PDB file of C-alpha atoms and ligand atoms in Angstrom:
ATOM      1  CA  UNK A   1      10.824   5.724 -21.416  1.00  0.00           C
ATOM      2  CA  UNK A   2      10.059   2.067 -22.190  1.00  0.00           C
ATOM      3  CA  UNK A   3       6.809   0.219 -21.514  1.00  0.00           C
ATOM      4  CA  UNK A   4       7.074  -3.563 -21.462  1.00  0.00           C
ATOM      5  CA  UNK A   5       4.576  -6.314 -20.749  1.00  0.00           C
ATOM      6  CA  UNK A   6       6.557  -9.559 -20.786  1.00  0.00           C
ATOM      7  CA  UNK A   7       8.953 -10.857 -18.159  1.00  0.00           C
ATOM      8  CA  UNK A   8      11.872 -11.475 -20.578  1.00  0.00           C
ATOM      9  CA  UNK A   9      11.567  -7.932 -22.003  1.00  0.00           C
ATOM     10  CA  UNK A  10      11.447  -6.502 -18.488  1.00  0.00           C
ATOM     11  CA  UNK A  11      14.490  -8.452 -17.308  1.00  0.00           C
ATOM     12  CA  UNK A  12      16.501  -7.371 -20.379  1.00  0.00           C
ATOM     13  CA  UNK A  13      15.691  -3.679 -19.867  1.00  0.00           C
ATOM     14  CA  UNK A  14      16.049  -3.482 -16.082  1.00  0.00           C
ATOM     15  CA  UNK A  15      19.352  -5.368 -16.203  1.00  0.00           C
ATOM     16  CA  UNK A  16      21.115  -2.618 -18.167  1.00  0.00           C
ATOM     17  CA  UNK A  17      19.801   0.412 -16.232  1.00  0.00           C
ATOM     18  CA  UNK A  18      22.312   2.429 -14.215  1.00  0.00           C
ATOM     19  CA  UNK A  19      22.469   1.836 -10.445  1.00  0.00           C
ATOM     20  CA  UNK A  20      21.113   2.511  -7.905  1.00  0.00           C
ATOM     21  CA  UNK A  21      17.774   1.441  -9.368  1.00  0.00           C
ATOM     22  CA  UNK A  22      14.629   2.482  -7.466  1.00  0.00           C
ATOM     23  CA  UNK A  23      11.391   0.554  -7.990  1.00  0.00           C
ATOM     24  CA  UNK A  24       7.748   1.420  -7.299  1.00  0.00           C
ATOM     25  CA  UNK A  25       5.126  -1.328  -7.562  1.00  0.00           C
ATOM     26  CA  UNK A  26       1.585  -0.016  -8.177  1.00  0.00           C
ATOM     27  CA  UNK A  27      -1.854  -1.190  -9.230  1.00  0.00           C
ATOM     28  CA  UNK A  28      -2.257   1.841 -11.492  1.00  0.00           C
ATOM     29  CA  UNK A  29      -5.030   4.475 -11.384  1.00  0.00           C
ATOM     30  CA  UNK A  30      -2.190   6.701 -10.285  1.00  0.00           C
ATOM     31  CA  UNK A  31      -2.631   9.776  -8.081  1.00  0.00           C
ATOM     32  CA  UNK A  32      -0.410  12.199  -6.158  1.00  0.00           C
ATOM     33  CA  UNK A  33       0.365   9.512  -3.554  1.00  0.00           C
ATOM     34  CA  UNK A  34       1.965   7.240  -6.118  1.00  0.00           C
ATOM     35  CA  UNK A  35       3.757  10.215  -7.667  1.00  0.00           C
ATOM     36  CA  UNK A  36       5.302  11.096  -4.294  1.00  0.00           C
ATOM     37  CA  UNK A  37       6.955   7.665  -4.368  1.00  0.00           C
ATOM     38  CA  UNK A  38       8.145   8.302  -7.931  1.00  0.00           C
ATOM     39  CA  UNK A  39       9.569  11.722  -6.983  1.00  0.00           C
ATOM     40  CA  UNK A  40      11.425  10.316  -4.004  1.00  0.00           C
ATOM     41  CA  UNK A  41      12.817   7.442  -6.092  1.00  0.00           C
ATOM     42  CA  UNK A  42      13.860   9.895  -8.831  1.00  0.00           C
ATOM     43  CA  UNK A  43      15.731  12.017  -6.264  1.00  0.00           C
ATOM     44  CA  UNK A  44      17.578   9.080  -4.785  1.00  0.00           C
ATOM     45  CA  UNK A  45      18.281   6.821  -7.783  1.00  0.00           C
ATOM     46  CA  UNK A  46      20.208   6.758 -11.054  1.00  0.00           C
ATOM     47  CA  UNK A  47      17.263   4.956 -12.697  1.00  0.00           C
ATOM     48  CA  UNK A  48      13.629   4.377 -11.769  1.00  0.00           C
ATOM     49  CA  UNK A  49      11.303   1.508 -12.633  1.00  0.00           C
ATOM     50  CA  UNK A  50       7.604   1.149 -11.891  1.00  0.00           C
ATOM     51  CA  UNK A  51       5.061  -1.589 -12.371  1.00  0.00           C
ATOM     52  CA  UNK A  52       1.369  -1.262 -13.129  1.00  0.00           C
ATOM     53  CA  UNK A  53      -0.418  -4.515 -12.337  1.00  0.00           C
ATOM     54  CA  UNK A  54      -3.802  -5.087 -10.720  1.00  0.00           C
ATOM     55  CA  UNK A  55      -2.747  -8.212  -8.867  1.00  0.00           C
ATOM     56  CA  UNK A  56      -5.575 -10.762  -8.788  1.00  0.00           C
ATOM     57  CA  UNK A  57      -4.092 -12.862  -5.961  1.00  0.00           C
ATOM     58  CA  UNK A  58      -4.547 -10.063  -3.419  1.00  0.00           C
ATOM     59  CA  UNK A  59      -8.289  -9.773  -4.136  1.00  0.00           C
ATOM     60  CA  UNK A  60     -10.810 -12.234  -2.687  1.00  0.00           C
ATOM     61  CA  UNK A  61     -13.658 -13.501  -4.862  1.00  0.00           C
ATOM     62  CA  UNK A  62     -16.145 -10.989  -3.394  1.00  0.00           C
ATOM     63  CA  UNK A  63     -13.839  -7.956  -3.828  1.00  0.00           C
ATOM     64  CA  UNK A  64     -13.453  -5.249  -6.457  1.00  0.00           C
ATOM     65  CA  UNK A  65     -10.922  -6.853  -8.861  1.00  0.00           C
ATOM     66  CA  UNK A  66     -13.136  -6.425 -11.926  1.00  0.00           C
ATOM     67  CA  UNK A  67     -14.196  -2.877 -11.195  1.00  0.00           C
ATOM     68  CA  UNK A  68     -10.827  -1.680  -9.820  1.00  0.00           C
ATOM     69  CA  UNK A  69     -10.066   1.551 -11.762  1.00  0.00           C
ATOM     70  CA  UNK A  70      -7.717   1.079 -14.719  1.00  0.00           C
ATOM     71  CA  UNK A  71      -6.081   3.704 -16.935  1.00  0.00           C
ATOM     72  CA  UNK A  72      -2.774   2.404 -18.294  1.00  0.00           C
ATOM     73  CA  UNK A  73      -2.397   5.176 -20.866  1.00  0.00           C
ATOM     74  CA  UNK A  74      -2.966   7.933 -18.306  1.00  0.00           C
ATOM     75  CA  UNK A  75      -0.659   6.142 -15.852  1.00  0.00           C
ATOM     76  CA  UNK A  76       2.151   5.976 -18.421  1.00  0.00           C
ATOM     77  CA  UNK A  77       1.904   9.720 -19.074  1.00  0.00           C
ATOM     78  CA  UNK A  78       2.132  10.446 -15.324  1.00  0.00           C
ATOM     79  CA  UNK A  79       5.050   8.055 -14.836  1.00  0.00           C
ATOM     80  CA  UNK A  80       6.914   9.495 -17.801  1.00  0.00           C
ATOM     81  CA  UNK A  81       6.449  13.032 -16.439  1.00  0.00           C
ATOM     82  CA  UNK A  82       7.714  11.783 -13.091  1.00  0.00           C
ATOM     83  CA  UNK A  83      10.928  10.572 -14.714  1.00  0.00           C
ATOM     84  CA  UNK A  84      10.363   6.800 -14.719  1.00  0.00           C
ATOM     85  CA  UNK A  85      12.699   4.977 -17.126  1.00  0.00           C
ATOM     86  CA  UNK A  86      10.923   1.623 -17.511  1.00  0.00           C
ATOM     87  CA  UNK A  87       7.309   0.635 -16.854  1.00  0.00           C
ATOM     88  CA  UNK A  88       6.483  -3.021 -16.449  1.00  0.00           C
ATOM     89  CA  UNK A  89       2.777  -3.628 -17.118  1.00  0.00           C
ATOM     90  CA  UNK A  90       2.199  -7.376 -17.433  1.00  0.00           C
ATOM     91  CA  UNK A  91      -1.152  -9.118 -17.776  1.00  0.00           C
ATOM     92  CA  UNK A  92      -2.347 -11.714 -15.269  1.00  0.00           C
ATOM     93  CA  UNK A  93      -1.416 -14.608 -17.571  1.00  0.00           C
ATOM     94  CA  UNK A  94       2.215 -13.447 -17.727  1.00  0.00           C
ATOM     95  CA  UNK A  95       2.468 -13.260 -13.923  1.00  0.00           C
ATOM     96  CA  UNK A  96       0.324 -16.294 -13.117  1.00  0.00           C
ATOM     97  CA  UNK A  97       0.575 -18.758 -16.017  1.00  0.00           C
ATOM     98  CA  UNK A  98      -1.431 -21.982 -15.953  1.00  0.00           C
ATOM     99  CA  UNK A  99      -0.127 -24.253 -13.229  1.00  0.00           C
ATOM    100  CA  UNK A 100       1.070 -21.402 -10.973  1.00  0.00           C
ATOM    101  CA  UNK A 101       1.042 -22.770  -7.418  1.00  0.00           C
ATOM    102  CA  UNK A 102       3.748 -21.208  -5.192  1.00  0.00           C
ATOM    103  CA  UNK A 103       2.957 -18.443  -2.681  1.00  0.00           C
ATOM    104  CA  UNK A 104       4.743 -16.532   0.071  1.00  0.00           C
ATOM    105  CA  UNK A 105       3.202 -17.467   3.442  1.00  0.00           C
ATOM    106  CA  UNK A 106       3.287 -14.341   5.612  1.00  0.00           C
ATOM    107  CA  UNK A 107       2.538 -15.745   9.069  1.00  0.00           C
ATOM    108  CA  UNK A 108       0.644 -14.254  11.979  1.00  0.00           C
ATOM    109  CA  UNK A 109       1.176 -10.596  11.107  1.00  0.00           C
ATOM    110  CA  UNK A 110      -0.929 -11.242   8.021  1.00  0.00           C
ATOM    111  CA  UNK A 111      -3.890 -12.467  10.085  1.00  0.00           C
ATOM    112  CA  UNK A 112      -4.512  -9.243  12.027  1.00  0.00           C
ATOM    113  CA  UNK A 113      -6.461  -6.091  11.047  1.00  0.00           C
ATOM    114  CA  UNK A 114      -6.529  -6.028   7.222  1.00  0.00           C
ATOM    115  CA  UNK A 115      -5.642  -9.730   7.251  1.00  0.00           C
ATOM    116  CA  UNK A 116      -8.575 -10.581   9.550  1.00  0.00           C
ATOM    117  CA  UNK A 117     -10.948  -8.947   7.093  1.00  0.00           C
ATOM    118  CA  UNK A 118      -9.117 -10.053   3.933  1.00  0.00           C
ATOM    119  CA  UNK A 119      -7.554 -13.450   4.863  1.00  0.00           C
ATOM    120  CA  UNK A 120      -5.659 -14.100   1.595  1.00  0.00           C
ATOM    121  CA  UNK A 121      -4.760 -10.466   0.871  1.00  0.00           C
ATOM    122  CA  UNK A 122      -1.230 -10.281   2.279  1.00  0.00           C
ATOM    123  CA  UNK A 123      -0.225 -13.647   0.863  1.00  0.00           C
ATOM    124  CA  UNK A 124      -1.096 -12.218  -2.556  1.00  0.00           C
ATOM    125  CA  UNK A 125       0.726  -8.940  -1.847  1.00  0.00           C
ATOM    126  CA  UNK A 126       3.904 -10.627  -0.593  1.00  0.00           C
ATOM    127  CA  UNK A 127       3.892 -13.074  -3.511  1.00  0.00           C
ATOM    128  CA  UNK A 128       3.547 -10.409  -6.185  1.00  0.00           C
ATOM    129  CA  UNK A 129       6.113  -8.119  -4.549  1.00  0.00           C
ATOM    130  CA  UNK A 130       8.653 -10.932  -4.396  1.00  0.00           C
ATOM    131  CA  UNK A 131       7.952 -11.885  -8.013  1.00  0.00           C
ATOM    132  CA  UNK A 132       8.360  -8.263  -9.111  1.00  0.00           C
ATOM    133  CA  UNK A 133      11.603  -7.893  -7.152  1.00  0.00           C
ATOM    134  CA  UNK A 134      12.969 -11.042  -8.778  1.00  0.00           C
ATOM    135  CA  UNK A 135      12.119  -9.668 -12.221  1.00  0.00           C
ATOM    136  CA  UNK A 136      13.247  -6.056 -11.693  1.00  0.00           C
ATOM    137  CA  UNK A 137      16.091  -6.634  -9.188  1.00  0.00           C
ATOM    138  CA  UNK A 138      16.108  -3.068  -7.849  1.00  0.00           C
ATOM    139  CA  UNK A 139      18.367  -1.672  -5.134  1.00  0.00           C
ATOM    140  CA  UNK A 140      15.565   0.168  -3.334  1.00  0.00           C
ATOM    141  CA  UNK A 141      11.852  -0.667  -3.089  1.00  0.00           C
ATOM    142  CA  UNK A 142       9.580   2.353  -2.488  1.00  0.00           C
ATOM    143  CA  UNK A 143       6.390   1.749  -0.494  1.00  0.00           C
ATOM    144  CA  UNK A 144       3.740   4.132   0.835  1.00  0.00           C
ATOM    145  CA  UNK A 145       3.129   4.519   4.557  1.00  0.00           C
ATOM    146  CA  UNK A 146      -0.564   4.690   3.592  1.00  0.00           C
ATOM    147  CA  UNK A 147      -0.570   0.873   3.563  1.00  0.00           C
ATOM    148  CA  UNK A 148       1.209   0.500   6.885  1.00  0.00           C
ATOM    149  CA  UNK A 149       0.513  -3.183   7.500  1.00  0.00           C
ATOM    150  CA  UNK A 150       1.693  -3.941   3.964  1.00  0.00           C
ATOM    151  CA  UNK A 151       5.006  -2.170   4.683  1.00  0.00           C
ATOM    152  CA  UNK A 152       5.523  -4.217   7.859  1.00  0.00           C
ATOM    153  CA  UNK A 153       4.676  -7.527   6.159  1.00  0.00           C
ATOM    154  CA  UNK A 154       6.807  -6.874   3.070  1.00  0.00           C
ATOM    155  CA  UNK A 155       9.784  -5.742   5.169  1.00  0.00           C
ATOM    156  CA  UNK A 156       9.470  -8.904   7.278  1.00  0.00           C
ATOM    157  CA  UNK A 157       9.241 -11.135   4.179  1.00  0.00           C
ATOM    158  CA  UNK A 158      12.306  -9.502   2.592  1.00  0.00           C
ATOM    159  CA  UNK A 159      14.298  -9.977   5.810  1.00  0.00           C
ATOM    160  CA  UNK A 160      13.106 -13.559   6.300  1.00  0.00           C
ATOM    161  CA  UNK A 161      13.827 -14.561   2.709  1.00  0.00           C
ATOM    162  CA  UNK A 162      17.142 -12.622   2.423  1.00  0.00           C
ATOM    163  CA  UNK A 163      16.292 -10.417  -0.522  1.00  0.00           C
ATOM    164  CA  UNK A 164      19.100  -7.912  -1.150  1.00  0.00           C
ATOM    165  CA  UNK A 165      16.879  -4.846  -1.441  1.00  0.00           C
ATOM    166  CA  UNK A 166      16.487  -1.786   0.792  1.00  0.00           C
ATOM    167  CA  UNK A 167      13.017  -0.431   1.585  1.00  0.00           C
ATOM    168  CA  UNK A 168      12.075   3.259   1.670  1.00  0.00           C
ATOM    169  CA  UNK A 169       8.727   4.222   3.216  1.00  0.00           C
ATOM    170  CA  UNK A 170       7.186   7.438   1.864  1.00  0.00           C
ATOM    171  CA  UNK A 171       4.724   9.517   3.968  1.00  0.00           C
ATOM    172  CA  UNK A 172       1.029   9.538   3.017  1.00  0.00           C
ATOM    173  CA  UNK A 173      -0.179  12.158   0.532  1.00  0.00           C
ATOM    174  CA  UNK A 174      -3.532  13.645   1.528  1.00  0.00           C
ATOM    175  CA  UNK A 175      -6.310  15.726   0.032  1.00  0.00           C
ATOM    176  CA  UNK A 176      -6.526  19.268   1.511  1.00  0.00           C
ATOM    177  CA  UNK A 177      -9.238  18.069   3.937  1.00  0.00           C
ATOM    178  CA  UNK A 178      -7.022  15.298   5.280  1.00  0.00           C
ATOM    179  CA  UNK A 179      -8.401  12.308   3.360  1.00  0.00           C
ATOM    180  CA  UNK A 180      -5.552   9.987   2.379  1.00  0.00           C
ATOM    181  CA  UNK A 181      -5.278   9.809  -1.405  1.00  0.00           C
ATOM    182  CA  UNK A 182      -6.343   6.410  -2.710  1.00  0.00           C
ATOM    183  CA  UNK A 183      -7.315   4.920  -6.061  1.00  0.00           C
ATOM    184  CA  UNK A 184     -10.530   3.785  -4.348  1.00  0.00           C
ATOM    185  CA  UNK A 185     -11.626   7.346  -3.444  1.00  0.00           C
ATOM    186  CA  UNK A 186     -13.263   7.557  -6.892  1.00  0.00           C
ATOM    187  CA  UNK A 187     -15.890   5.051  -5.701  1.00  0.00           C
ATOM    188  CA  UNK A 188     -17.195   7.445  -3.008  1.00  0.00           C
ATOM    189  CA  UNK A 189     -20.517   9.226  -3.532  1.00  0.00           C
ATOM    190  CA  UNK A 190     -20.442  12.990  -2.780  1.00  0.00           C
ATOM    191  CA  UNK A 191     -21.962  12.330   0.681  1.00  0.00           C
ATOM    192  CA  UNK A 192     -19.450   9.587   1.446  1.00  0.00           C
ATOM    193  CA  UNK A 193     -16.597  11.770   0.158  1.00  0.00           C
ATOM    194  CA  UNK A 194     -17.672  14.545   2.537  1.00  0.00           C
ATOM    195  CA  UNK A 195     -17.777  12.057   5.435  1.00  0.00           C
ATOM    196  CA  UNK A 196     -14.506  10.257   4.612  1.00  0.00           C
ATOM    197  CA  UNK A 197     -12.061  12.726   6.293  1.00  0.00           C
ATOM    198  CA  UNK A 198     -13.615  11.862   9.680  1.00  0.00           C
ATOM    199  CA  UNK A 199     -11.467   8.717   9.635  1.00  0.00           C
ATOM    200  CA  UNK A 200      -8.307  10.833   9.642  1.00  0.00           C
ATOM    201  CA  UNK A 201      -9.771  13.092  12.340  1.00  0.00           C
ATOM    202  CA  UNK A 202     -10.555  10.075  14.524  1.00  0.00           C
ATOM    203  CA  UNK A 203      -6.939   8.876  14.198  1.00  0.00           C
ATOM    204  CA  UNK A 204      -5.627  12.316  15.158  1.00  0.00           C
ATOM    205  CA  UNK A 205      -7.966  12.428  18.177  1.00  0.00           C
ATOM    206  CA  UNK A 206      -6.821   8.976  19.285  1.00  0.00           C
ATOM    207  CA  UNK A 207      -3.169  10.012  19.027  1.00  0.00           C
ATOM    208  CA  UNK A 208      -3.798  13.245  20.928  1.00  0.00           C
ATOM    209  CA  UNK A 209      -5.780  11.572  23.705  1.00  0.00           C
ATOM    210  CA  UNK A 210      -3.141   8.895  24.259  1.00  0.00           C
ATOM    211  CA  UNK A 211      -0.306  11.427  24.092  1.00  0.00           C
ATOM    212  CA  UNK A 212      -2.210  13.256  26.854  1.00  0.00           C
ATOM    213  CA  UNK A 213      -2.146  10.123  28.999  1.00  0.00           C
ATOM    214  CA  UNK A 214      -5.621   8.709  28.424  1.00  0.00           C
ATOM    215  CA  UNK A 215      -6.007   4.926  28.535  1.00  0.00           C
ATOM    216  CA  UNK A 216      -6.303   3.345  25.103  1.00  0.00           C
ATOM    217  CA  UNK A 217      -9.863   2.047  25.487  1.00  0.00           C
ATOM    218  CA  UNK A 218     -11.086   5.500  26.561  1.00  0.00           C
ATOM    219  CA  UNK A 219      -9.162   7.228  23.810  1.00  0.00           C
ATOM    220  CA  UNK A 220     -10.608   4.851  21.186  1.00  0.00           C
ATOM    221  CA  UNK A 221     -14.153   5.466  22.446  1.00  0.00           C
ATOM    222  CA  UNK A 222     -13.656   9.245  22.230  1.00  0.00           C
ATOM    223  CA  UNK A 223     -12.143   8.954  18.735  1.00  0.00           C
ATOM    224  CA  UNK A 224     -14.999   6.768  17.469  1.00  0.00           C
ATOM    225  CA  UNK A 225     -17.454   9.484  18.402  1.00  0.00           C
ATOM    226  CA  UNK A 226     -15.833  11.746  15.760  1.00  0.00           C
ATOM    227  CA  UNK A 227     -16.613   9.357  12.913  1.00  0.00           C
ATOM    228  CA  UNK A 228     -19.425  10.264  10.558  1.00  0.00           C
ATOM    229  CA  UNK A 229     -22.624   8.222  10.992  1.00  0.00           C
ATOM    230  CA  UNK A 230     -21.955   7.057   7.406  1.00  0.00           C
ATOM    231  CA  UNK A 231     -18.773   5.298   8.563  1.00  0.00           C
ATOM    232  CA  UNK A 232     -18.874   1.647   9.543  1.00  0.00           C
ATOM    233  CA  UNK A 233     -15.706   1.123  11.521  1.00  0.00           C
ATOM    234  CA  UNK A 234     -13.693  -2.064  11.009  1.00  0.00           C
ATOM    235  CA  UNK A 235     -10.954  -1.217  13.494  1.00  0.00           C
ATOM    236  CA  UNK A 236      -9.211   1.626  15.282  1.00  0.00           C
ATOM    237  CA  UNK A 237      -6.076   0.738  17.261  1.00  0.00           C
ATOM    238  CA  UNK A 238      -2.453   1.424  18.124  1.00  0.00           C
ATOM    239  CA  UNK A 239       0.157  -1.114  17.016  1.00  0.00           C
ATOM    240  CA  UNK A 240       3.884  -1.677  17.138  1.00  0.00           C
ATOM    241  CA  UNK A 241       5.273  -0.606  13.747  1.00  0.00           C
ATOM    242  CA  UNK A 242       7.329  -3.767  13.176  1.00  0.00           C
ATOM    243  CA  UNK A 243       5.133  -6.565  14.529  1.00  0.00           C
ATOM    244  CA  UNK A 244       1.723  -4.926  14.048  1.00  0.00           C
ATOM    245  CA  UNK A 245       0.751  -6.220  17.496  1.00  0.00           C
ATOM    246  CA  UNK A 246      -1.604  -3.972  19.454  1.00  0.00           C
ATOM    247  CA  UNK A 247       0.120  -1.958  22.190  1.00  0.00           C
ATOM    248  CA  UNK A 248      -1.404  -0.089  25.128  1.00  0.00           C
ATOM    249  CA  UNK A 249       0.906   2.956  25.089  1.00  0.00           C
ATOM    250  CA  UNK A 250       2.037   5.246  22.280  1.00  0.00           C
ATOM    251  CA  UNK A 251       5.516   3.695  22.276  1.00  0.00           C
ATOM    252  CA  UNK A 252       7.436   4.529  19.084  1.00  0.00           C
ATOM    253  CA  UNK A 253       7.902   3.272  16.482  1.00  0.00           C
ATOM    254  CA  UNK A 254       4.157   2.688  16.239  1.00  0.00           C
ATOM    255  CA  UNK A 255       1.135   3.314  14.045  1.00  0.00           C
ATOM    256  CA  UNK A 256      -2.291   4.574  14.978  1.00  0.00           C
ATOM    257  CA  UNK A 257      -4.381   2.637  12.467  1.00  0.00           C
ATOM    258  CA  UNK A 258      -7.976   2.683  11.293  1.00  0.00           C
ATOM    259  CA  UNK A 259     -10.227   1.277   8.596  1.00  0.00           C
ATOM    260  CA  UNK A 260     -13.852   2.039   7.897  1.00  0.00           C
ATOM    261  CA  UNK A 261     -16.421   1.431   5.216  1.00  0.00           C
ATOM    262  CA  UNK A 262     -18.228   4.351   3.663  1.00  0.00           C
ATOM    263  CA  UNK A 263     -20.994   2.658   1.722  1.00  0.00           C
ATOM    264  CA  UNK A 264     -19.364   0.004  -0.474  1.00  0.00           C
ATOM    265  CA  UNK A 265     -15.874   1.542  -0.182  1.00  0.00           C
ATOM    266  CA  UNK A 266     -13.332   0.549   2.465  1.00  0.00           C
ATOM    267  CA  UNK A 267     -10.804   3.207   3.375  1.00  0.00           C
ATOM    268  CA  UNK A 268      -7.612   2.755   5.394  1.00  0.00           C
ATOM    269  CA  UNK A 269      -5.543   5.349   7.148  1.00  0.00           C
ATOM    270  CA  UNK A 270      -2.818   5.587   9.772  1.00  0.00           C
ATOM    271  CA  UNK A 271      -0.515   7.960  11.621  1.00  0.00           C
ATOM    272  CA  UNK A 272       3.153   7.220  12.150  1.00  0.00           C
ATOM    273  CA  UNK A 273       4.387   7.613  15.708  1.00  0.00           C
ATOM    274  CA  UNK A 274       8.146   8.062  15.853  1.00  0.00           C
ATOM    275  CA  UNK A 275      10.458   9.096  18.617  1.00  0.00           C
TER     276      UNK A 275
HETATM  277  P1  AMP B 301      -1.455   0.731  -4.935  1.00  0.00           P
HETATM  278  O1  AMP B 301      -1.485   1.156  -6.367  1.00  0.00           O
HETATM  279  O2  AMP B 301      -2.674   1.128  -4.166  1.00  0.00           O
HETATM  280  O3  AMP B 301      -1.055  -0.708  -4.748  1.00  0.00           O
HETATM  281  O4  AMP B 301      -0.280   1.587  -4.279  1.00  0.00           O
HETATM  282  C1  AMP B 301       1.043   1.518  -4.765  1.00  0.00           C
HETATM  283  C2  AMP B 301       1.970   2.161  -3.761  1.00  0.00           C
HETATM  284  O5  AMP B 301       1.597   3.533  -3.582  1.00  0.00           O
HETATM  285  C3  AMP B 301       1.893   1.485  -2.390  1.00  0.00           C
HETATM  286  O6  AMP B 301       3.203   1.402  -1.840  1.00  0.00           O
HETATM  287  C4  AMP B 301       1.022   2.428  -1.623  1.00  0.00           C
HETATM  288  O7  AMP B 301       1.238   2.396  -0.227  1.00  0.00           O
HETATM  289  C5  AMP B 301       1.448   3.774  -2.211  1.00  0.00           C
HETATM  290  N1  AMP B 301       0.409   4.782  -1.951  1.00  0.00           N
HETATM  291  C6  AMP B 301      -0.925   4.660  -2.183  1.00  0.00           C
HETATM  292  N2  AMP B 301      -1.574   5.760  -1.764  1.00  0.00           N
HETATM  293  C7  AMP B 301      -0.638   6.595  -1.243  1.00  0.00           C
HETATM  294  C8  AMP B 301      -0.680   7.887  -0.641  1.00  0.00           C
HETATM  295  N3  AMP B 301      -1.832   8.546  -0.473  1.00  0.00           N
HETATM  296  N4  AMP B 301       0.485   8.443  -0.233  1.00  0.00           N
HETATM  297  C9  AMP B 301       1.667   7.771  -0.383  1.00  0.00           C
HETATM  298  N5  AMP B 301       1.760   6.553  -0.940  1.00  0.00           N
HETATM  299  C10 AMP B 301       0.643   5.966  -1.370  1.00  0.00           C
END
């Protein structure tokens, strides 16, 4: 396995890997969720690349960029065990040199839900993903369903900008109590950790109530009641999977989505509704 930090080194190595090449972009602090993407890519590809980069442009000034968990050495061990061939781990200066000024504008989908709370987040995500794809040039990009709005926005951007890469969406890995695995779970206090699975339970209750024919507003009210008193809800809704527009019926393909703060930590979760 190779670990590279500059763009020319990365280009030279990725260029000569066998095809199809699968690629997994990450911000490191890797857990079983990331490794599910690696395993799927390993199964489906002749070679696998991954990136570890805490992307500053997707964090706002008041967010957790500085304290975001970092463990490059541990990440490399996990990626090597998972069968990754090349790891690209640049620093911010390599990705955003002085004078950097071009961004991917993601449009209205990037203004809803996560985008309403984090207005520049998806612009930063789409920009770094496109940069990484231009450096790595993979055949398949592996993304986690955990970040559902991110999958919709990236897929849209790749279609709109004609990037020749397929996208594979991998189901969310969860803790045994249902909490979606996330690098940010380490921020939770023991009380918040105990309360955090109520977000997943609220999503399941919302899905069940709507599948049973209840109107969305009623179903959301019933689901909210299942949240721990420690949870401050940002949103709970049902959206079309491609446009991320709210819909009134559980019409597939759709997501039941939710986000809540437990103390200083924001957690996201969703359920996929297919046919
Ligand atoms: P991140 O390091 O948080 O940017 O995540 C890198 C990739 O891993 C993204 O495509 C995420 O959606 C995916 N991912 C994060 N958590 C999970 C999880 N619990 N299950 C599956 N994929 C995940």
